[in-house]
Every structure is written in structure tokens, then in C-alpha cells.
Coordinates of C-alpha atoms in Angstrom, one line a residue:
M1 CA 141.5 98.3 -93.0
R2 CA 138.9 95.9 -91.5
A3 CA 137.6 98.3 -88.9
P4 CA 136.6 101.1 -91.5
C5 CA 134.9 98.4 -93.7
F6 CA 133.0 97.2 -90.7
I7 CA 131.9 100.7 -89.7
S8 CA 130.8 101.6 -93.3
G9 CA 129.1 98.3 -93.5
A10 CA 127.2 98.9 -90.3
L11 CA 126.1 102.4 -91.4
L12 CA 124.7 101.0 -94.6
L13 CA 123.0 98.3 -92.7
A14 CA 121.4 100.9 -90.4
A15 CA 120.1 102.7 -93.4
L16 CA 118.5 99.4 -94.8
V17 CA 116.1 98.8 -91.9
S18 CA 112.8 97.9 -93.5
A19 CA 111.4 95.5 -96.0
E20 CA 110.1 98.5 -98.0
E21 CA 113.6 100.0 -98.3
F22 CA 114.9 96.6 -99.2
M23 CA 112.4 96.4 -102.2
G24 CA 113.4 99.9 -103.3
N25 CA 117.2 99.3 -103.3
V26 CA 117.4 96.1 -105.3
E27 CA 120.3 97.3 -107.3
L28 CA 122.3 98.2 -104.2
H29 CA 121.6 94.6 -102.8
E30 CA 122.7 92.9 -106.0
A31 CA 126.0 94.9 -105.9
H32 CA 126.5 94.0 -102.2
P33 CA 125.3 90.4 -101.5
F34 CA 126.7 90.7 -98.0
L35 CA 124.4 93.6 -97.2
Q36 CA 121.5 91.7 -98.8
R37 CA 122.0 88.8 -96.4
R38 CA 122.2 91.1 -93.4
S39 CA 119.0 93.1 -94.2
V40 CA 116.6 90.4 -95.4
V41 CA 113.8 89.5 -93.0
G42 CA 114.9 86.5 -91.0
D43 CA 113.2 83.1 -90.5
L44 CA 111.2 82.4 -87.3
K45 CA 113.4 80.8 -84.7
E46 CA 112.7 79.3 -81.3
V47 CA 113.6 81.6 -78.4
D48 CA 116.7 80.3 -76.5
V49 CA 116.3 79.1 -73.0
S50 CA 118.6 82.0 -71.8
E51 CA 115.8 84.5 -72.9
N52 CA 113.1 82.9 -70.8
D53 CA 113.1 85.8 -68.3
L54 CA 113.0 88.3 -71.1
V55 CA 110.1 86.5 -72.7
K56 CA 108.2 86.5 -69.4
E57 CA 108.7 90.3 -69.0
L58 CA 107.6 90.9 -72.6
S59 CA 104.5 88.7 -71.9
Q60 CA 103.6 90.7 -68.9
F61 CA 104.1 93.9 -70.7
A62 CA 102.0 92.7 -73.6
C63 CA 99.2 91.8 -71.2
K64 CA 99.4 95.3 -69.6
T65 CA 99.1 96.8 -73.0
L66 CA 96.0 94.9 -73.8
D67 CA 94.5 96.0 -70.5
D68 CA 95.2 99.6 -71.4
L69 CA 93.5 99.2 -74.8
D70 CA 90.3 97.4 -73.6
E71 CA 87.2 99.1 -72.3
D72 CA 86.6 97.2 -69.1
N73 CA 88.3 97.8 -65.7
V74 CA 89.4 94.1 -65.2
R75 CA 93.0 93.4 -65.0
R76 CA 94.3 90.3 -66.8
T77 CA 97.3 88.0 -66.1
V78 CA 99.4 85.6 -68.2
V79 CA 98.4 82.1 -67.1
D80 CA 100.9 80.4 -69.5
I81 CA 103.3 81.1 -72.4
L82 CA 102.3 78.5 -75.1
D83 CA 104.8 79.5 -77.7
A84 CA 107.6 82.0 -78.2
K85 CA 109.5 82.6 -81.5
K86 CA 111.7 85.5 -82.7
Q87 CA 112.6 87.0 -86.1
L88 CA 115.0 89.6 -87.3
V89 CA 113.1 92.5 -88.7
N90 CA 114.9 95.8 -88.2
G91 CA 115.5 94.6 -84.7
I92 CA 113.8 91.6 -83.2
M93 CA 110.2 90.7 -83.7
Y94 CA 108.8 88.3 -81.0
H95 CA 105.9 86.1 -81.9
L96 CA 104.2 85.1 -78.6
E97 CA 101.2 82.8 -78.0
L98 CA 99.8 83.5 -74.6
K99 CA 97.1 82.1 -72.4
I100 CA 95.5 85.1 -70.6
Q101 CA 92.7 85.1 -68.1
D102 CA 90.8 87.7 -66.1
T103 CA 91.6 88.3 -62.4
S104 CA 89.7 89.9 -59.6
C105 CA 92.1 92.9 -59.6
L106 CA 91.0 96.2 -61.1
E107 CA 93.1 98.2 -63.6
D108 CA 93.0 101.4 -61.7
E109 CA 94.4 99.7 -58.5
D110 CA 98.1 100.2 -57.6
I111 CA 99.1 96.5 -57.3
T112 CA 102.0 94.2 -58.3
Y113 CA 102.0 90.8 -60.0
D114 CA 102.6 89.3 -56.6
D115 CA 99.3 90.5 -55.1
S116 CA 96.8 87.8 -54.1
C117 CA 94.0 89.1 -56.4
M118 CA 96.3 88.3 -59.4
S119 CA 96.1 84.6 -58.5
R120 CA 92.3 84.6 -58.5
T121 CA 91.3 84.1 -62.1
T122 CA 87.8 84.0 -63.4
G123 CA 86.0 83.3 -66.6
N124 CA 87.2 81.4 -69.7
P125 CA 90.9 81.9 -70.6
K126 CA 91.8 83.4 -74.0
I127 CA 94.5 82.4 -76.4
C128 CA 96.3 85.5 -77.6
K129 CA 98.7 85.7 -80.6
I130 CA 100.9 88.8 -80.1
R131 CA 103.8 90.3 -82.1
M132 CA 106.1 92.6 -80.3
H133 CA 109.0 94.5 -81.8
R134 CA 112.2 95.5 -79.9
S135 CA 114.9 97.6 -81.6
F136 CA 118.6 96.8 -81.3
A137 CA 119.3 100.3 -79.9
D138 CA 117.1 99.8 -76.8
K139 CA 117.0 96.3 -75.3
S140 CA 114.7 97.1 -72.4
P141 CA 111.5 94.9 -72.7
H142 CA 109.5 98.0 -71.4
N143 CA 110.4 99.8 -74.6
A144 CA 109.1 97.1 -76.8
K145 CA 106.0 97.8 -78.9
V146 CA 103.0 95.6 -79.4
V147 CA 102.6 95.5 -83.2
S148 CA 99.5 93.3 -83.5
S149 CA 97.3 91.1 -81.2
E150 CA 94.5 88.6 -81.8
C151 CA 92.7 87.0 -78.9
K152 CA 90.1 84.2 -78.9
D153 CA 88.4 82.2 -76.2
E154 CA 90.4 79.0 -75.5
F155 CA 87.6 76.8 -76.7
E156 CA 86.9 78.9 -79.8
V157 CA 90.2 78.0 -81.4
V158 CA 89.0 76.0 -84.4
G159 CA 91.1 73.0 -85.5
A160 CA 91.3 71.2 -88.8
I161 CA 88.6 68.7 -89.8
T162 CA 90.0 65.2 -89.4
E163 CA 88.8 61.8 -90.4
A164 CA 87.2 59.6 -87.6
K165 CA 86.5 55.9 -87.4
S166 CA 82.8 55.2 -88.1
N167 CA 82.8 52.3 -85.7
S168 CA 84.0 54.1 -82.7
D169 CA 81.9 54.3 -79.6
Y170 CA 82.0 58.2 -79.7
I171 CA 80.8 58.4 -83.3
H172 CA 78.0 56.0 -82.6
A173 CA 77.0 58.0 -79.5
M174 CA 76.8 61.2 -81.6
A175 CA 74.8 59.4 -84.4
S176 CA 72.4 57.9 -81.8
F177 CA 71.9 61.4 -80.2
A178 CA 71.1 62.9 -83.6
M179 CA 68.5 60.2 -84.3
A180 CA 66.0 61.7 -81.8
D181 CA 66.3 65.1 -83.5
L182 CA 65.9 63.6 -87.0
N183 CA 62.8 61.6 -86.1
G184 CA 61.2 64.7 -84.5
M185 CA 61.9 66.6 -87.8
S186 CA 60.8 63.8 -90.1
N187 CA 57.3 64.0 -91.7
S188 CA 57.1 60.2 -91.8
I189 CA 54.6 58.5 -89.4
Y190 CA 57.2 55.7 -88.9
W191 CA 60.2 55.7 -86.7
Y192 CA 63.6 55.7 -88.4
K193 CA 66.6 53.6 -87.2
L194 CA 70.2 54.0 -88.0
A195 CA 71.3 51.6 -90.7
E196 CA 74.8 52.7 -91.4
I197 CA 77.4 55.5 -90.7
L198 CA 78.8 56.3 -94.2
E199 CA 81.3 58.9 -93.2
A200 CA 82.5 60.6 -90.0
K201 CA 84.8 63.5 -89.3
T202 CA 85.6 65.6 -86.2
Q203 CA 86.8 69.2 -85.6
I204 CA 87.7 71.1 -82.5
A205 CA 85.5 74.3 -82.4
N206 CA 84.6 75.6 -79.0
G207 CA 84.0 72.0 -78.1
M208 CA 83.8 69.2 -80.7
N209 CA 82.0 69.3 -84.1
T210 CA 81.2 65.8 -85.5
Y211 CA 80.3 65.7 -89.2
L212 CA 78.3 62.6 -90.1
T213 CA 76.8 61.1 -93.2
V214 CA 74.3 58.4 -92.2
E215 CA 71.8 56.2 -93.8
L216 CA 68.5 55.7 -92.0
H217 CA 65.8 53.1 -92.7
S218 CA 62.1 53.4 -91.7
T219 CA 60.8 50.8 -89.2
N220 CA 57.4 49.2 -88.8
C221 CA 56.8 51.2 -85.5
L222 CA 54.5 54.2 -85.7
K223 CA 55.6 57.2 -83.8
N224 CA 52.8 56.9 -81.2
D225 CA 53.9 53.3 -80.5
K226 CA 54.9 52.4 -77.0
Y227 CA 58.2 50.8 -78.1
K228 CA 60.7 52.8 -80.1
S229 CA 64.0 51.0 -79.7
D230 CA 65.9 49.5 -82.6
K231 CA 65.7 46.1 -81.0
V232 CA 61.9 46.0 -80.9
C233 CA 61.2 47.9 -84.2
G234 CA 62.0 46.0 -87.4
V235 CA 62.2 47.0 -91.1
D236 CA 59.2 46.1 -93.3
P237 CA 60.2 45.8 -96.9
E238 CA 56.6 46.8 -98.0
T239 CA 56.9 50.2 -96.3
L240 CA 60.7 50.7 -96.3
S241 CA 61.9 54.2 -96.8
K242 CA 65.6 55.1 -96.9
M243 CA 67.0 58.5 -96.0
V244 CA 70.5 59.8 -96.3
C245 CA 71.4 62.6 -93.9
H246 CA 74.3 65.0 -93.5
L247 CA 74.7 66.1 -89.9
V248 CA 76.8 68.3 -87.7
V249 CA 76.6 67.5 -84.0
W250 CA 78.2 69.8 -81.6
E251 CA 79.3 68.9 -78.0
Q252 CA 80.8 70.7 -75.1
P253 CA 81.4 67.7 -72.7
W254 CA 82.7 69.9 -69.9
K255 CA 79.3 71.7 -69.7
N256 CA 77.2 68.6 -70.6
K257 CA 76.0 70.4 -73.7
K258 CA 75.1 68.7 -76.9
Q259 CA 73.0 69.6 -80.0
V260 CA 72.4 69.0 -83.7
K261 CA 73.6 72.2 -85.4
K262 CA 72.8 71.2 -89.0
S263 CA 70.9 68.5 -90.7
S264 CA 70.2 67.9 -94.4
C265 CA 68.3 64.8 -95.5
S266 CA 67.1 63.3 -98.8
T267 CA 64.3 60.7 -98.7
L268 CA 63.2 58.0 -101.2
E269 CA 60.1 56.2 -100.2
S270 CA 58.7 53.0 -101.7
P271 CA 55.7 53.4 -104.2
K272 CA 53.4 51.5 -101.9
L273 CA 54.1 53.8 -99.0
A274 CA 53.6 56.8 -101.2
R275 CA 50.2 55.5 -102.2
N276 CA 49.2 54.9 -98.7
T277 CA 50.1 58.4 -97.5
S278 CA 48.5 60.1 -100.4
I279 CA 45.0 59.0 -99.6
K280 CA 45.1 60.3 -95.9
S281 CA 42.7 62.9 -94.9
K282 CA 43.9 66.5 -94.8
R283 CA 43.9 66.7 -91.0
S284 CA 46.4 63.8 -90.7
I285 CA 48.9 65.0 -93.3
L286 CA 52.2 65.9 -91.5
G287 CA 53.5 69.4 -92.4
A288 CA 57.1 70.6 -92.2
E289 CA 58.3 71.8 -88.8
S290 CA 58.7 75.6 -88.8
P291 CA 60.1 78.0 -86.2
A292 CA 57.8 80.0 -84.0
Y293 CA 58.4 83.6 -82.9
V294 CA 59.3 83.7 -79.2
N295 CA 57.8 87.2 -78.9
D296 CA 54.5 86.1 -80.3
R297 CA 51.5 86.8 -78.0
K298 CA 50.7 83.0 -78.2
I299 CA 54.1 82.2 -76.7
E300 CA 53.1 84.2 -73.6
E301 CA 49.9 82.1 -73.4
M302 CA 52.0 79.0 -73.8
K303 CA 54.2 80.0 -70.9
Q304 CA 51.1 80.4 -68.6
F305 CA 49.8 77.0 -69.8
L306 CA 53.1 75.3 -69.2
S307 CA 53.5 76.9 -65.7
H308 CA 50.3 75.3 -64.6
Q309 CA 50.9 71.9 -66.3
L310 CA 54.5 71.6 -65.1
T311 CA 53.5 72.6 -61.6
A312 CA 50.9 69.9 -61.6
R313 CA 53.4 67.2 -62.8
T314 CA 56.3 68.1 -60.5
N315 CA 57.0 66.7 -57.0
S316 CA 58.1 70.0 -55.8
D317 CA 56.0 71.8 -53.1
F318 CA 56.4 75.1 -54.9
I319 CA 54.6 76.5 -57.9
K320 CA 56.7 76.4 -61.1
Q321 CA 57.0 79.3 -63.4
V322 CA 58.3 79.3 -67.0
V323 CA 61.0 82.0 -67.0
A324 CA 61.9 82.0 -70.7
V325 CA 61.2 80.2 -73.9
L326 CA 64.6 79.4 -75.4
N327 CA 63.3 78.1 -78.8
S328 CA 60.0 76.9 -80.3
S329 CA 58.7 75.3 -83.5
T330 CA 55.3 74.3 -84.8
Q331 CA 54.2 71.4 -87.0
V332 CA 50.8 70.6 -88.6
V333 CA 49.8 67.1 -87.6
S334 CA 46.3 66.0 -86.7
G335 CA 46.1 69.4 -85.2
K336 CA 49.0 71.7 -84.3
L337 CA 52.1 70.3 -82.5
T338 CA 54.3 72.8 -80.7
R339 CA 57.7 71.8 -79.5
A340 CA 59.6 74.1 -77.2
T341 CA 62.6 74.3 -74.9
V342 CA 61.9 76.4 -71.8
R343 CA 63.7 77.5 -68.7
V344 CA 61.6 76.7 -65.6
A345 CA 62.2 77.8 -61.9
D346 CA 60.6 77.4 -58.5
T347 CA 58.7 80.4 -57.0
N348 CA 58.3 81.3 -53.3
C349 CA 54.6 80.3 -53.5
L350 CA 53.4 76.9 -52.3
K351 CA 51.1 74.8 -54.3
S352 CA 48.6 74.7 -51.5
E353 CA 48.2 78.5 -51.8
N354 CA 46.6 78.1 -55.3
R355 CA 48.1 81.4 -56.5
N356 CA 48.8 82.5 -60.1
P357 CA 52.5 82.0 -60.9
S358 CA 52.7 85.6 -62.1
E359 CA 52.0 86.8 -58.5
C360 CA 55.0 84.9 -57.1
N361 CA 58.7 85.8 -57.0
L362 CA 61.3 83.6 -58.5
S363 CA 63.4 81.4 -56.2
S364 CA 67.1 80.5 -56.7
Q365 CA 66.1 76.8 -56.4
G366 CA 64.6 74.4 -58.8
H367 CA 65.9 75.8 -62.1
Q368 CA 65.4 73.3 -64.9
I369 CA 65.5 73.2 -68.8
C370 CA 62.5 71.4 -70.1
S371 CA 61.7 70.0 -73.6
V372 CA 58.0 70.0 -74.0
T373 CA 55.5 69.0 -76.7
I374 CA 51.9 70.6 -76.8
L375 CA 49.2 69.2 -79.0
E376 CA 46.2 71.5 -79.9
Q377 CA 43.1 70.3 -81.7
P378 CA 40.8 73.4 -81.8
W379 CA 37.8 71.6 -83.5
V380 CA 37.5 69.4 -80.3
H381 CA 38.6 72.1 -77.9
K382 CA 41.6 70.1 -76.9
K383 CA 44.9 71.3 -75.6
E384 CA 47.3 69.1 -73.7
L385 CA 50.9 68.6 -72.7
T386 CA 51.8 65.3 -74.4
Q387 CA 55.5 65.2 -73.5
S388 CA 57.8 66.9 -71.1
E389 CA 61.4 66.0 -70.2
C390 CA 63.2 68.2 -67.7
H391 CA 66.8 68.2 -66.4
A392 CA 68.3 70.4 -63.6
V393 CA 70.2 73.4 -64.6
P394 CA 73.6 73.7 -62.8
S395 CA 73.4 76.1 -59.9
M396 CA 74.7 79.6 -60.4
A397 CA 77.8 78.8 -58.3
E398 CA 78.6 75.8 -60.6
V399 CA 78.1 77.9 -63.7
L400 CA 80.3 80.7 -62.3
G401 CA 82.9 78.4 -60.8
V402 CA 82.7 79.9 -57.3
S403 CA 81.8 78.8 -53.8
T404 CA 78.2 79.0 -52.7
E405 CA 79.3 81.1 -49.8
D406 CA 81.1 83.6 -52.1
K407 CA 79.9 87.1 -51.0
D408 CA 80.0 88.4 -54.6
L409 CA 77.8 85.5 -55.7
L410 CA 75.3 86.2 -52.9
S411 CA 75.2 89.9 -53.9
F412 CA 74.9 89.0 -57.6
G413 CA 72.0 86.7 -56.8
E414 CA 70.2 89.6 -54.9
F415 CA 70.9 91.9 -57.7
I416 CA 69.4 89.4 -60.3
N417 CA 66.3 89.0 -58.2
R418 CA 65.8 92.6 -57.5
E419 CA 66.4 93.8 -61.1
R420 CA 64.7 90.6 -62.6
R421 CA 67.7 90.0 -64.8
L422 CA 67.5 87.1 -67.3
Y423 CA 70.6 86.0 -69.1
K424 CA 70.1 83.8 -72.1
T425 CA 73.3 81.7 -71.8
D426 CA 75.6 80.6 -69.1
E427 CA 78.4 82.5 -71.0
E428 CA 76.5 85.7 -70.7
M429 CA 75.8 85.2 -67.0
A430 CA 79.5 84.5 -66.4
Y431 CA 80.5 87.6 -68.2
R432 CA 78.0 89.8 -66.4
F433 CA 79.2 88.3 -63.1
R434 CA 82.8 89.3 -63.9
V435 CA 81.6 92.9 -64.7
F436 CA 79.4 93.0 -61.6
R437 CA 82.3 91.8 -59.4
A438 CA 84.7 94.4 -60.9
N439 CA 82.1 97.1 -60.3
M440 CA 81.6 96.1 -56.7
L441 CA 85.3 96.0 -56.1
K442 CA 85.5 99.6 -57.4
A443 CA 82.5 100.6 -55.2
A444 CA 84.2 99.0 -52.1
Y445 CA 87.4 100.9 -52.9
L446 CA 85.5 104.2 -53.2
N447 CA 83.6 103.5 -49.9
K448 CA 86.9 103.0 -48.2
T449 CA 89.0 105.8 -49.7
E450 CA 86.5 108.6 -50.5
Q451 CA 86.1 111.3 -47.9
G452 CA 82.6 112.4 -49.0
T453 CA 79.3 111.3 -47.7
A454 CA 78.3 109.2 -50.7
T455 CA 77.8 105.4 -50.3
Y456 CA 78.4 103.2 -53.4
G457 CA 76.7 99.8 -54.2
A458 CA 74.8 97.8 -56.7
T459 CA 72.4 99.9 -58.8
M460 CA 70.4 98.8 -61.8
F461 CA 73.6 99.4 -63.9
A462 CA 75.8 97.2 -61.8
D463 CA 76.3 94.5 -64.5
M464 CA 77.2 97.0 -67.2
T465 CA 80.5 98.1 -68.4
K466 CA 81.5 101.7 -68.6
S467 CA 80.8 102.0 -72.4
E468 CA 77.4 100.4 -71.9
F469 CA 76.5 102.7 -69.0
K470 CA 77.4 105.8 -71.2
Q471 CA 74.4 104.9 -73.4
Y472 CA 72.1 105.9 -70.5
T473 CA 73.9 109.2 -69.8
G474 CA 73.8 112.6 -71.4
L475 CA 71.1 114.9 -72.7
V476 CA 68.7 113.2 -75.3
Y477 CA 67.9 115.8 -77.9
N478 CA 64.5 115.8 -79.4
Q479 CA 65.3 116.9 -82.9
K480 CA 61.6 117.3 -83.8
N481 CA 60.8 119.8 -81.0
Q482 CA 64.1 121.6 -81.4
L483 CA 63.2 122.4 -85.1
A484 CA 59.6 123.4 -84.2
R485 CA 60.6 125.8 -81.5
L486 CA 63.5 127.9 -82.7
P487 CA 64.6 130.8 -80.4
K488 CA 63.8 134.3 -81.6
M489 CA 66.6 136.5 -82.9
A490 CA 67.7 138.8 -80.0
E491 CA 66.9 142.5 -80.3
I492 CA 70.1 144.5 -79.8
R493 CA 69.4 148.1 -78.9
D494 CA 71.3 150.9 -80.5
I495 CA 73.1 152.3 -77.5
E496 CA 76.5 153.8 -76.7
I497 CA 79.0 151.3 -75.1
P498 CA 81.4 152.9 -72.6
S499 CA 85.1 152.6 -73.1
E500 CA 85.4 150.8 -69.8
F501 CA 83.2 149.4 -67.0
D502 CA 84.2 148.3 -63.5
W503 CA 81.9 145.9 -61.6
R504 CA 83.6 146.8 -58.3
E505 CA 82.2 150.4 -58.7
A506 CA 78.7 148.9 -59.1
G507 CA 79.2 147.0 -55.8
V508 CA 78.8 143.6 -57.4
V509 CA 82.3 142.2 -56.8
T510 CA 83.4 142.2 -53.1
P511 CA 87.0 142.2 -51.7
V512 CA 88.5 138.8 -51.0
K513 CA 87.4 137.4 -47.6
N514 CA 88.0 134.4 -45.4
Q515 CA 85.4 131.7 -46.4
G516 CA 86.2 129.3 -43.6
Q517 CA 84.9 125.8 -44.2
C518 CA 83.3 126.7 -47.5
G519 CA 85.6 125.8 -50.5
S520 CA 83.6 127.5 -53.3
C521 CA 84.4 130.9 -54.7

């Protein structure tokens, strides 16, 4: 009698295959607790070691599915399987966490996972959480289905905010870095020094976020004093001002990037200092710092001014040119103070030629990021560069992680100079390089295999994806003109139409003949 019971139980189990059916058949489950246990969604379990090969096949299949769904033509590969769990859900649901990265292979190329291009990875890896379902009826991994997927850049995976020790060297370094930014934003004429770190927390977020609550004290050093260090500047009780600030400092140590993302401060000044500052003339009152528009006409004037000033200050033999203004802010002081961060590059013109920077072409050498401060006092016709601090930008090869002799890098550099491309961030440049390289691989493949006379290479669209390029194709309809010039209604004559008409009798259609080399009809 056991066999019939097992068969009937299996048939009932096959009928109760989904969570929805389980909810709709509560009475049946209550009457058959054995069936209830068999059909309830199972807990997540670690995948057994014996299933490692299966998990690898599922991972590769999931990666191929993602390639089929995306818009680009770049093939990806599974760099590492970070986690693998399974769950009984009307079959087996696999929960995979994969580390996936772009390769130099194209999706439309007929290759295997052993091909050399699959081992040449580019760009930042992504962490993908994928759910795949495989039924009991078909155990082949190639018949599994990707139910859901979520991918993020490896460094964008945000962690929990955790407490940090306020007296650690790293926290003090972050607080000291923020001091320069806070002193620049402060309206006080005195320099502030770090008095105490009240609270510190850290969080992994595309790098490291450091959350600080600090107490600052004003010193007896004016901002135009020669000495600004904490050791030299003391605290004067007569002019003491305290400030409590909440800060978020973000850092990417692998790219040597660091910036104050947020700052919020509350200030309480002493009555004597308040009296002293209230009687100052209007021209010496410090205003709040406000952002400037980078597309403003005055920004273009500032670029020309800085190009000449930085050229005069540099030791390079070549004329400098400000390529882009990354950010800019203004502040009313005893005049107008403009602070800006600019990208600077060498040109192919020597200083001795005394040419205008706009007449010169940019060079691939001497790229720098400069923080500058310009003071303008129109009433005395004064405009000067009061401060400039520059540091070298990593070379394109360093940013893209390739050799300086890489042929794709050289082609990409020629393309950038010819089309005068300017990418705002290193991440955008790396992405455009991957797209450019994929397009050039496709062009090389077409040049090799196509039998026509066309030659394929880098056009002005070479760093665009297929979907981006489509925005430049097709007929652009001018709706205004279309409405203004509607075609006239055709005049159909009242004539008799014959029952049949043969174009062969009119001599229009000729018999079939040998067309030779011509392939058209």
C-alpha cells in the first residue's frame, strides 16, 4: 500500500507548486500536514561542495543572460563567485552573488570561455546578486531561468555606518583635511583650529565616508598671516569663537581622491568680537561663499586670465591652457574673491612664441588639476591670482589601467585630440575607452571579414554605444513645416478602368536575361 500512497502524494505535491496556491489551499494543508511541510518555501541553505561545477555553469549562464539583455556589445565574464545559496521553491531557486567584469571580447564574436580575450578584463568590476530557478523536471543548467538580477559597481556597495575611535590617526587625518575647507568657507577673519573630535563614524560607500562632529576654536592668527599652523597660532580668550561642525569626508585612497561632501556648522562668537566686526566698513565685510555658474561668460574670461597667469608661473617650456572649470564659487571680501578648481594642460606652443593659448592645440603632457584663488577689486582696477596649487593628473594610461604602448590607447588619444573630447571624470573616460575599444574591435573584424570595399575606423561617433548613436540617425521631422504645407488632395479623373492590363504588352517588362556580374533585378 505504500507505493500508491507515495504516488498520490507526489501527484498532490506536483499540484501544490507555488506560494500563491499554498495560500489558496489552507484547508487542504491543515488536513494534510505532511503535504504542508513538503510544499512550504524552504530556508536558504549553503550550496554543497558537490554542486560547485553546477554553480559555475549557472554563473556563466547568468552572465551570458545579462550580456543578452544589455545594450552594449561588450562581453562580460565571471571573475569570482562570492556566495551561493539555494532554496526549495517549486524546484530549486539559486541565490548567487557574482563578481562580473568587462572583457575585450565582443558579444557577436563566436568565442569560448577559454579564449584569450576573456582573460583581458577592463573597467571596474560589478557585484551582481542573481536569482536563478531550475525545475525538478529538467536539471540542465542551460534550462535554468534568471528570475532577477541587481548589479552595482564593486565600490558602490554601501556598508553599515560603524563607530570609529576619535583618537585614531585616520580620523585625525580626515579632520585635519576638512579644516582647510572649513576655514575657506568661514566668514571669520581668524583662522580656526581643531579643538576636539566629539564623534566619529565610518561607512564604506564607493570608498570611505567619514562622519565627524568636531569642535573648532578661533585663533589669534588672521587669515592673511604668514603662519597658519596650530603650533604657531594660539587662542585669545578676548576674541574666542567656538564652532561645532557636522562633516562628511569622502575618500577613495586607490585613486588618491578626497573631498568634504557635506559640512554644517553653528557658530557662537564672543560679545567683544561681535562688536569689533560690526563697526567694519562695508567693503571689508565678508559675505557667504556662493557657487558660480560654470557656463557664465565671466568664467570664459577667467579661463583666459588663468591660462596666462599659470603659464607665467610654471617651469614648463610650453604655454598652459585651462581646459575646463570643474567648480567655482565667489565670496564678497574686500572686493570679490573667486575660488575655482580647473583642469590645465600643456599645449604644443612654446612660451617664446608669445601666442594666444586659444591658437594652440592641446598636448597629452602636463595635465594638472589646480585650485586657484582670484581677487578682484574693480575700484582700483586690480585683478590678481593670489593663490594657486596644482598637482599632476595621472596619465591616461594610469587612469585606464593599460600600458602606454597599448595600440587602443594610442588610437583613443588621437581620437580625443581630433574630436576635442573632454570627459568630466576619470570614470567617464574609462567607460568611453571601453566603448571605443569595443567599437574598434568590431571595425577590425569587419575590415577583415567583409568582402566589400568599405574601410571601417574611428569616426566622431567612435565612443558612443549603439543606443546613443541611434539618436543621430533617422529623419528629423519638422512638425511646424509639415502642418504649414499639407499636400493637395489628388484629383481622380472619372475614367473607365479595364478589366485587365498586362505591362508585357506595353513593352515595359522584358523577358528574364543573364545579368552577369550585376546582382540587382
